[in-house]
């Protein structure tokens, strides 16, 4: 027997999500738990992979199997696909392993044609319902399967409503809807050059194909890249018998969460619409009622739903996000999944579940997605300023956060303005999945329509972006590029601020204050700290950054970049004197002016960090970065340095490099000018000695030589360091220890790590440069072509954001092994951007590094990621 590509819901379970997708696996799980689920089957993700392997076609054996399962569903439901007296209608729904809300497409009411619709009308005695279902089907099929413009069909509905003088879709009569069906089919034929397919079996296979194809649509690709979902997972397709929320006033459809997805509060939370179908609730077309109203409207259904919701939460031991439909007073469950939630809600739910005895602490640590914490670590509005600021409107607090920026009205503008370095707030009537890229770059999102479960709200919460939705009084005029709330008018480019925790909108930019870790956040982080095996340091150049890192829990400084200390106006002059110096003596004089500044900076760092490690990297960038480029600056600085313009120009000319990234920088500077290393060593050692004396801390400075590719480069500079440090320590009569190590960022250093390790006390992998040098492209230039690589799936993710484990990772791993074998005392860390990226942190854990170091704001993310890695893969 060949591969089985189709499973009845009753044949699956929740652990089969790789094969059945999340939606299919959970529909199976609910079916087996005896919940009221309309029956159907799942076409597997393997069938999707096969579709792509076969050149985007569905193999005959797969379509045969689909029809065989259709027959089983006919038997289960007692209805017949395509039969006009007793028709079986189905939905065709996508569902991949990871939930990707709204990213791929769904088709409802499939199986209708001109004859079947009449049969359905007769059977139900409800022609309005039958024609409403039919027009929805044609609309979705044209859009999803044939990729015809959605707006054309919406326009036909709007024109019809105008002619009839009505506002709501629900006011359209059976006759109106029948007329619309005619207009839709005519439009279809005009666009397609063919009749709308009347044969249900053709409709079905076309729809399945469309779902497979939608796995590769641009918005799904963008979503996957943002969420690190691999392209080769594919999507499953669920074919499910329809239940109808649009069959009258005792029917409806809704979505609900077992806890509040914005705050985590333990209370059923959701919305529904009477006489509506599928996407109506989330599309934001009509504003839905809160779930609590259902208690009055249909008490029995409400009770049953509350009961099921509780059962599901107990079963999955996590907050559930559920879709349901009521058909003629009968409740059906259409989906359940672990609900997407804000970072604050994720923390509260995880900690509450522990307190409720539902899960152990370790499980709670696994429940919070590390990178989500980002939204809690950035500044919030200052409470005092908020009190004084004028509120121009109040919508729903759909996704928390503090957003300040300039108003734009389209996702494209949001992206363009963002690329031009501006901060924007995206203002829309409502959002749709096509807006995803603009939403991702906006500081915040404001919509006029849509509830807490609207597209904008769900996606914003998923991205950790601030969102205020459903601000009903706001009138958005896309044509004039402005919106009005009462008599306040805001135009494109005007500044506004959103408070995603209250729903307040302010008509100005507002200042923010730093975040702190307390309450649930703090409890969960403590649990995480108890589990992790990696240490977490911060990259910090100033006492201020060091303090920020420390407040967020860093255990050391993994990278202090000393050149940042030279750019202040009071210092850069001495630096320039040093660069234009013609003799060693002149250079030493200039360096002597820099020394006290540098020593003062280091003292500040050592005081904040106490006995925790501080790794100080010696001067790294090419010297031309410190010299002026503009004509007028050159003249001014030449005068200041007491040299002619031409002489300074000659120096600048002399420092010109074709490829500065691979030029005269890093250890190469100290090899050329050992007096630089000598001055820096003096500053480090004197600062450490001074702080020891002042505070009594046992400070042990760590000196890091950058960009080493050959052990002799390292030993050459190390000798300068050791001679200088030894002399100073002896003069002070101290027994202070210090270490000298290197930043591993040149492939050759990794290849010869055994030789270097014999001389070095530590390795710190500088994976930014190591990535550039290994791939052979620079981070600053790669932006120009990486998008082509993503589009053509050559690369799926940015190697500067997520460590390339196969290539760069292999070098790191090799260096770790060679290094440890040669020097068992060697300690190992990483200080590139990757040190704060959760998947890269997991990799560092796996290969046995001692620590990761990242920007202060990512320290909590790294702490949590390290804990999760330790739980999944203890070492
Ligand atoms: P998404 O993943 O975008 O939520 P879904 O496949 O869940 O897409 O479906 C979209 C909407 O259609 C949901 O509101 C869902 O509840 C509804 N729906 C899907 N299948 C059926 C069905 N068989 N009967 C009634 N409604 C359905
Ligand atoms: Mg859904
Ligand atoms: Mg570097």
Short mmCIF file of N, CA and C in Angstrom, two decimals, residues 603-735:
data_model
loop_
_atom_site.label_atom_id
_atom_site.label_comp_id
_atom_site.label_asym_id
_atom_site.label_seq_id
_atom_site.Cartn_x
_atom_site.Cartn_y
_atom_site.Cartn_z
N UNK A 603 36.63 52.59 34.90
CA UNK A 603 36.32 52.63 36.33
C UNK A 603 34.81 52.59 36.53
N UNK A 604 34.10 53.39 35.70
CA UNK A 604 32.63 53.42 35.80
C UNK A 604 32.05 52.02 35.60
N UNK A 605 32.55 51.32 34.59
CA UNK A 605 32.04 49.97 34.30
C UNK A 605 32.34 49.00 35.44
N UNK A 606 33.59 49.03 35.92
CA UNK A 606 33.97 48.10 36.99
C UNK A 606 33.14 48.37 38.25
N UNK A 607 32.85 49.63 38.50
CA UNK A 607 32.07 49.93 39.70
C UNK A 607 30.66 49.36 39.61
N UNK A 608 30.03 49.50 38.43
CA UNK A 608 28.68 48.95 38.26
C UNK A 608 28.72 47.43 38.36
N UNK A 609 29.73 46.81 37.76
CA UNK A 609 29.72 45.35 37.63
C UNK A 609 30.34 44.62 38.82
N UNK A 610 31.08 45.32 39.67
CA UNK A 610 31.66 44.65 40.84
C UNK A 610 32.54 43.49 40.43
N UNK A 611 32.26 42.31 40.97
CA UNK A 611 33.14 41.17 40.68
C UNK A 611 32.69 40.37 39.47
N UNK A 612 31.62 40.84 38.84
CA UNK A 612 31.17 40.10 37.64
C UNK A 612 32.14 40.39 36.49
N UNK A 613 32.31 39.43 35.58
CA UNK A 613 33.28 39.61 34.51
C UNK A 613 32.96 40.80 33.59
N UNK A 614 34.01 41.47 33.16
CA UNK A 614 33.87 42.55 32.17
C UNK A 614 34.91 42.29 31.08
N UNK A 615 34.42 42.09 29.86
CA UNK A 615 35.32 41.80 28.74
C UNK A 615 35.48 43.07 27.91
N UNK A 616 36.72 43.55 27.83
CA UNK A 616 36.98 44.81 27.13
C UNK A 616 37.70 44.54 25.83
N UNK A 617 37.07 44.95 24.76
CA UNK A 617 37.69 44.73 23.45
C UNK A 617 38.52 45.95 23.04
N UNK A 618 39.69 45.70 22.53
CA UNK A 618 40.56 46.79 22.09
C UNK A 618 40.07 47.36 20.77
N UNK A 619 40.61 48.55 20.49
CA UNK A 619 40.19 49.33 19.31
C UNK A 619 40.02 48.45 18.07
N UNK A 620 38.88 48.59 17.42
CA UNK A 620 38.53 47.67 16.33
C UNK A 620 38.34 48.33 14.96
N UNK A 621 37.66 49.48 14.85
CA UNK A 621 37.32 49.96 13.50
C UNK A 621 38.51 50.58 12.78
N UNK A 622 38.44 50.63 11.47
CA UNK A 622 39.50 51.28 10.70
C UNK A 622 39.58 52.77 11.08
N UNK A 623 40.76 53.31 11.05
CA UNK A 623 40.96 54.66 11.60
C UNK A 623 40.24 55.74 10.81
N UNK A 624 40.00 55.51 9.52
CA UNK A 624 39.36 56.57 8.73
C UNK A 624 37.99 56.94 9.29
N UNK A 625 37.37 56.02 10.05
CA UNK A 625 36.05 56.34 10.62
C UNK A 625 36.11 57.52 11.58
N UNK A 626 37.30 57.82 12.08
CA UNK A 626 37.40 58.92 13.03
C UNK A 626 37.72 60.26 12.35
N UNK A 627 37.97 60.20 11.06
CA UNK A 627 38.33 61.44 10.35
C UNK A 627 37.13 61.97 9.56
N UNK A 628 37.09 63.28 9.33
CA UNK A 628 35.95 63.89 8.64
C UNK A 628 35.93 63.52 7.16
N UNK A 629 34.76 63.56 6.58
CA UNK A 629 34.61 63.26 5.15
C UNK A 629 34.23 64.52 4.36
N UNK A 630 33.47 65.42 5.03
CA UNK A 630 32.95 66.59 4.29
C UNK A 630 34.01 67.68 4.22
N UNK A 631 34.00 68.36 3.08
CA UNK A 631 34.97 69.41 2.79
C UNK A 631 35.06 70.43 3.93
N UNK A 632 33.89 70.95 4.38
CA UNK A 632 33.94 72.04 5.38
C UNK A 632 34.49 71.52 6.72
N UNK A 633 34.16 70.24 7.06
CA UNK A 633 34.68 69.67 8.30
C UNK A 633 36.19 69.49 8.21
N UNK A 634 36.65 69.10 7.04
CA UNK A 634 38.09 68.86 6.87
C UNK A 634 38.84 70.16 7.13
N UNK A 635 38.34 71.26 6.57
CA UNK A 635 39.00 72.56 6.74
C UNK A 635 39.06 72.93 8.22
N UNK A 636 37.90 72.78 8.89
CA UNK A 636 37.83 73.17 10.29
C UNK A 636 38.78 72.34 11.15
N UNK A 637 38.77 71.04 10.90
CA UNK A 637 39.57 70.15 11.73
C UNK A 637 41.06 70.31 11.45
N UNK A 638 41.38 70.58 10.19
CA UNK A 638 42.79 70.82 9.84
C UNK A 638 43.30 72.03 10.64
N UNK A 639 42.50 73.07 10.66
CA UNK A 639 42.88 74.28 11.39
C UNK A 639 43.07 73.95 12.86
N UNK A 640 42.14 73.20 13.40
CA UNK A 640 42.17 72.84 14.81
C UNK A 640 43.42 72.02 15.15
N UNK A 641 43.80 71.14 14.23
CA UNK A 641 44.97 70.29 14.48
C UNK A 641 46.27 71.00 14.10
N UNK A 642 46.14 72.21 13.58
CA UNK A 642 47.31 72.98 13.21
C UNK A 642 48.04 72.41 12.00
N UNK A 643 47.28 71.92 11.04
CA UNK A 643 47.91 71.41 9.82
C UNK A 643 47.18 72.00 8.63
N UNK A 644 47.76 71.88 7.43
CA UNK A 644 47.10 72.44 6.26
C UNK A 644 45.99 71.49 5.83
N UNK A 645 45.02 72.06 5.09
CA UNK A 645 43.93 71.25 4.57
C UNK A 645 44.50 70.12 3.71
N UNK A 646 45.48 70.46 2.91
CA UNK A 646 46.05 69.46 2.02
C UNK A 646 46.70 68.33 2.80
N UNK A 647 47.38 68.70 3.88
CA UNK A 647 48.06 67.67 4.67
C UNK A 647 47.04 66.70 5.28
N UNK A 648 45.93 67.25 5.78
CA UNK A 648 44.90 66.37 6.35
C UNK A 648 44.27 65.50 5.26
N UNK A 649 44.05 66.14 4.10
CA UNK A 649 43.49 65.37 2.99
C UNK A 649 44.40 64.22 2.60
N UNK A 650 45.70 64.47 2.67
CA UNK A 650 46.66 63.41 2.34
C UNK A 650 46.53 62.24 3.32
N UNK A 651 46.34 62.59 4.61
CA UNK A 651 46.17 61.52 5.60
C UNK A 651 44.92 60.71 5.28
N UNK A 652 43.82 61.46 5.02
CA UNK A 652 42.56 60.77 4.74
C UNK A 652 42.71 59.89 3.51
N UNK A 653 43.33 60.46 2.48
CA UNK A 653 43.57 59.73 1.24
C UNK A 653 44.38 58.46 1.54
N UNK A 654 45.37 58.62 2.38
CA UNK A 654 46.25 57.50 2.71
C UNK A 654 45.52 56.39 3.45
N UNK A 655 44.45 56.75 4.16
CA UNK A 655 43.71 55.74 4.92
C UNK A 655 42.60 55.10 4.09
N UNK A 656 42.40 55.63 2.88
CA UNK A 656 41.33 55.09 2.05
C UNK A 656 41.52 53.59 1.83
N UNK A 657 40.40 52.87 1.93
CA UNK A 657 40.48 51.42 1.69
C UNK A 657 39.39 51.00 0.72
N UNK A 658 39.69 50.01 -0.09
CA UNK A 658 38.67 49.53 -1.01
C UNK A 658 37.61 48.73 -0.28
N UNK A 659 38.03 48.05 0.77
CA UNK A 659 37.08 47.23 1.51
C UNK A 659 37.40 47.31 3.00
N UNK A 660 36.95 48.39 3.63
CA UNK A 660 37.35 48.65 5.02
C UNK A 660 37.01 47.50 5.97
N UNK A 661 35.93 46.77 5.67
CA UNK A 661 35.58 45.66 6.55
C UNK A 661 36.73 44.66 6.64
N UNK A 662 37.48 44.54 5.55
CA UNK A 662 38.60 43.61 5.55
C UNK A 662 39.92 44.35 5.52
N UNK A 663 39.91 45.56 6.04
CA UNK A 663 41.08 46.41 5.92
C UNK A 663 41.92 46.50 7.19
N UNK A 664 42.45 47.69 7.40
CA UNK A 664 43.38 47.94 8.49
C UNK A 664 42.58 48.20 9.77
N UNK A 665 42.23 47.18 10.46
CA UNK A 665 41.39 47.30 11.65
C UNK A 665 41.71 46.16 12.61
N UNK A 666 41.04 46.18 13.77
CA UNK A 666 41.20 45.09 14.74
C UNK A 666 42.64 44.96 15.19
N UNK A 667 43.06 43.72 15.38
CA UNK A 667 44.42 43.45 15.88
C UNK A 667 45.49 44.08 14.98
N UNK A 668 45.12 44.28 13.72
CA UNK A 668 46.10 44.84 12.77
C UNK A 668 46.54 46.24 13.21
N UNK A 669 45.64 46.98 13.84
CA UNK A 669 46.00 48.32 14.33
C UNK A 669 47.07 48.20 15.41
N UNK A 670 46.88 47.26 16.33
CA UNK A 670 47.83 47.12 17.43
C UNK A 670 49.16 46.55 16.98
N UNK A 671 49.13 45.75 15.90
CA UNK A 671 50.39 45.25 15.37
C UNK A 671 51.16 46.42 14.74
N UNK A 672 50.45 47.29 14.05
CA UNK A 672 51.10 48.45 13.43
C UNK A 672 51.52 49.48 14.49
N UNK A 673 50.63 49.70 15.46
CA UNK A 673 50.88 50.74 16.47
C UNK A 673 50.72 50.13 17.87
N UNK A 674 51.73 49.40 18.33
CA UNK A 674 51.59 48.73 19.64
C UNK A 674 51.30 49.73 20.76
N UNK A 675 51.66 51.00 20.56
CA UNK A 675 51.41 51.99 21.61
C UNK A 675 49.91 52.15 21.90
N UNK A 676 49.06 51.80 20.91
CA UNK A 676 47.61 51.86 21.19
C UNK A 676 47.26 50.79 22.23
N UNK A 677 47.72 49.58 22.00
CA UNK A 677 47.44 48.49 22.96
C UNK A 677 48.04 48.81 24.32
N UNK A 678 49.20 49.45 24.29
CA UNK A 678 49.86 49.80 25.54
C UNK A 678 49.00 50.79 26.33
N UNK A 679 48.50 51.83 25.63
CA UNK A 679 47.66 52.81 26.31
C UNK A 679 46.38 52.15 26.84
N UNK A 680 45.77 51.31 26.01
CA UNK A 680 44.51 50.69 26.44
C UNK A 680 44.74 49.77 27.64
N UNK A 681 45.86 49.07 27.62
CA UNK A 681 46.18 48.20 28.76
C UNK A 681 46.37 49.03 30.02
N UNK A 682 47.09 50.13 29.88
CA UNK A 682 47.30 51.01 31.03
C UNK A 682 45.96 51.46 31.61
N UNK A 683 45.05 51.85 30.71
CA UNK A 683 43.74 52.33 31.17
C UNK A 683 42.97 51.22 31.90
N UNK A 684 42.96 50.03 31.32
CA UNK A 684 42.22 48.91 31.93
C UNK A 684 42.81 48.56 33.30
N UNK A 685 44.13 48.40 33.35
CA UNK A 685 44.76 47.91 34.59
C UNK A 685 44.68 48.97 35.70
N UNK A 686 44.96 50.23 35.32
CA UNK A 686 44.87 51.28 36.35
C UNK A 686 43.44 51.43 36.87
N UNK A 687 42.48 51.33 35.95
CA UNK A 687 41.08 51.45 36.38
C UNK A 687 40.73 50.32 37.34
N UNK A 688 41.13 49.10 36.99
CA UNK A 688 40.81 47.95 37.84
C UNK A 688 41.47 48.10 39.21
N UNK A 689 42.74 48.52 39.20
CA UNK A 689 43.44 48.70 40.47
C UNK A 689 42.75 49.76 41.33
N UNK A 690 42.33 50.85 40.67
CA UNK A 690 41.68 51.94 41.40
C UNK A 690 40.36 51.48 42.02
N UNK A 691 39.57 50.72 41.24
CA UNK A 691 38.26 50.29 41.76
C UNK A 691 38.44 49.24 42.86
N UNK A 692 39.42 48.39 42.72
CA UNK A 692 39.71 47.43 43.81
C UNK A 692 40.00 48.17 45.11
N UNK A 693 40.81 49.20 44.95
CA UNK A 693 41.22 49.95 46.13
C UNK A 693 40.01 50.65 46.75
N UNK A 694 39.18 51.25 45.87
CA UNK A 694 38.07 52.05 46.34
C UNK A 694 36.96 51.19 46.95
N UNK A 695 36.66 50.04 46.30
CA UNK A 695 35.47 49.28 46.69
C UNK A 695 35.80 47.97 47.39
N UNK A 696 37.03 47.50 47.25
CA UNK A 696 37.36 46.20 47.81
C UNK A 696 36.92 45.02 46.93
N UNK A 697 36.25 45.31 45.79
CA UNK A 697 35.88 44.21 44.89
C UNK A 697 37.11 43.53 44.32
N UNK A 698 37.04 42.22 44.14
CA UNK A 698 38.11 41.50 43.47
C UNK A 698 37.88 41.57 41.95
N UNK A 699 38.23 42.73 41.39
CA UNK A 699 38.02 42.92 39.94
C UNK A 699 39.08 42.14 39.16
N UNK A 700 38.61 41.35 38.17
CA UNK A 700 39.54 40.61 37.31
C UNK A 700 39.24 40.97 35.85
N UNK A 701 39.92 41.97 35.32
CA UNK A 701 39.58 42.41 33.97
C UNK A 701 39.92 41.38 32.90
N UNK A 702 39.10 41.37 31.85
CA UNK A 702 39.37 40.48 30.72
C UNK A 702 39.60 41.33 29.48
N UNK A 703 40.77 41.15 28.89
CA UNK A 703 41.16 41.95 27.73
C UNK A 703 40.98 41.12 26.47
N UNK A 704 40.27 41.71 25.50
CA UNK A 704 39.95 40.93 24.30
C UNK A 704 40.55 41.58 23.05
N UNK A 705 41.36 40.81 22.35
CA UNK A 705 41.99 41.30 21.11
C UNK A 705 41.11 40.89 19.93
N UNK A 706 40.63 41.86 19.15
CA UNK A 706 39.69 41.53 18.07
C UNK A 706 40.36 41.09 16.78
N UNK A 707 39.61 40.39 15.96
CA UNK A 707 39.93 40.12 14.55
C UNK A 707 41.22 39.33 14.34
N UNK A 708 41.55 38.48 15.29
CA UNK A 708 42.75 37.66 15.15
C UNK A 708 42.48 36.53 14.15
N UNK A 709 43.45 36.28 13.27
CA UNK A 709 43.31 35.18 12.33
C UNK A 709 44.51 34.25 12.39
N UNK A 710 45.53 34.68 13.12
CA UNK A 710 46.80 33.94 13.18
C UNK A 710 47.33 34.09 14.60
N UNK A 711 47.77 32.98 15.18
CA UNK A 711 48.16 33.01 16.59
C UNK A 711 49.28 34.03 16.85
N UNK A 712 50.17 34.23 15.86
CA UNK A 712 51.27 35.16 16.09
C UNK A 712 50.80 36.61 16.21
N UNK A 713 49.74 36.94 15.54
CA UNK A 713 49.15 38.27 15.72
C UNK A 713 48.77 38.44 17.19
N UNK A 714 48.15 37.37 17.69
CA UNK A 714 47.68 37.41 19.06
C UNK A 714 48.83 37.51 20.04
N UNK A 715 49.84 36.66 19.86
CA UNK A 715 50.95 36.65 20.83
C UNK A 715 51.73 37.97 20.76
N UNK A 716 51.81 38.55 19.57
CA UNK A 716 52.51 39.83 19.42
C UNK A 716 51.87 40.90 20.31
N UNK A 717 50.57 40.99 20.23
CA UNK A 717 49.87 42.02 21.01
C UNK A 717 49.80 41.61 22.48
N UNK A 718 49.65 40.31 22.71
CA UNK A 718 49.57 39.84 24.10
C UNK A 718 50.85 40.21 24.86
N UNK A 719 52.00 40.15 24.18
CA UNK A 719 53.24 40.49 24.86
C UNK A 719 53.22 41.94 25.34
N UNK A 720 52.69 42.82 24.48
CA UNK A 720 52.58 44.24 24.87
C UNK A 720 51.69 44.35 26.12
N UNK A 721 50.58 43.64 26.08
CA UNK A 721 49.63 43.69 27.19
C UNK A 721 50.29 43.18 28.48
N UNK A 722 50.94 42.02 28.37
CA UNK A 722 51.49 41.39 29.56
C UNK A 722 52.62 42.23 30.17
N UNK A 723 53.47 42.80 29.29
CA UNK A 723 54.57 43.63 29.80
C UNK A 723 54.01 44.85 30.54
N UNK A 724 53.04 45.51 29.90
CA UNK A 724 52.48 46.73 30.49
C UNK A 724 51.75 46.40 31.78
N UNK A 725 50.88 45.40 31.72
CA UNK A 725 50.07 45.05 32.89
C UNK A 725 50.96 44.58 34.03
N UNK A 726 51.95 43.74 33.70
CA UNK A 726 52.83 43.19 34.73
C UNK A 726 53.54 44.31 35.47
N UNK A 727 54.03 45.29 34.70
CA UNK A 727 54.75 46.41 35.30
C UNK A 727 53.81 47.19 36.23
N UNK A 728 52.63 47.52 35.76
CA UNK A 728 51.71 48.35 36.55
C UNK A 728 51.27 47.63 37.83
N UNK A 729 50.99 46.34 37.69
CA UNK A 729 50.51 45.59 38.86
C UNK A 729 51.63 45.48 39.91
N UNK A 730 52.86 45.25 39.40
CA UNK A 730 53.99 45.16 40.31
C UNK A 730 54.21 46.50 41.01
N UNK A 731 54.15 47.58 40.23
CA UNK A 731 54.34 48.91 40.81
C UNK A 731 53.33 49.20 41.90
N UNK A 732 52.11 48.69 41.71
CA UNK A 732 51.05 48.94 42.69
C UNK A 732 51.15 47.97 43.87
N UNK A 733 52.07 47.03 43.78
CA UNK A 733 52.22 46.04 44.85
C UNK A 733 50.99 45.17 44.99
N UNK A 734 50.32 44.93 43.85
CA UNK A 734 49.07 44.16 43.88
C UNK A 734 49.30 42.74 43.36
N UNK A 735 48.36 41.84 43.64
CA UNK A 735 48.44 40.50 43.05
C UNK A 735 47.26 40.27 42.10
#
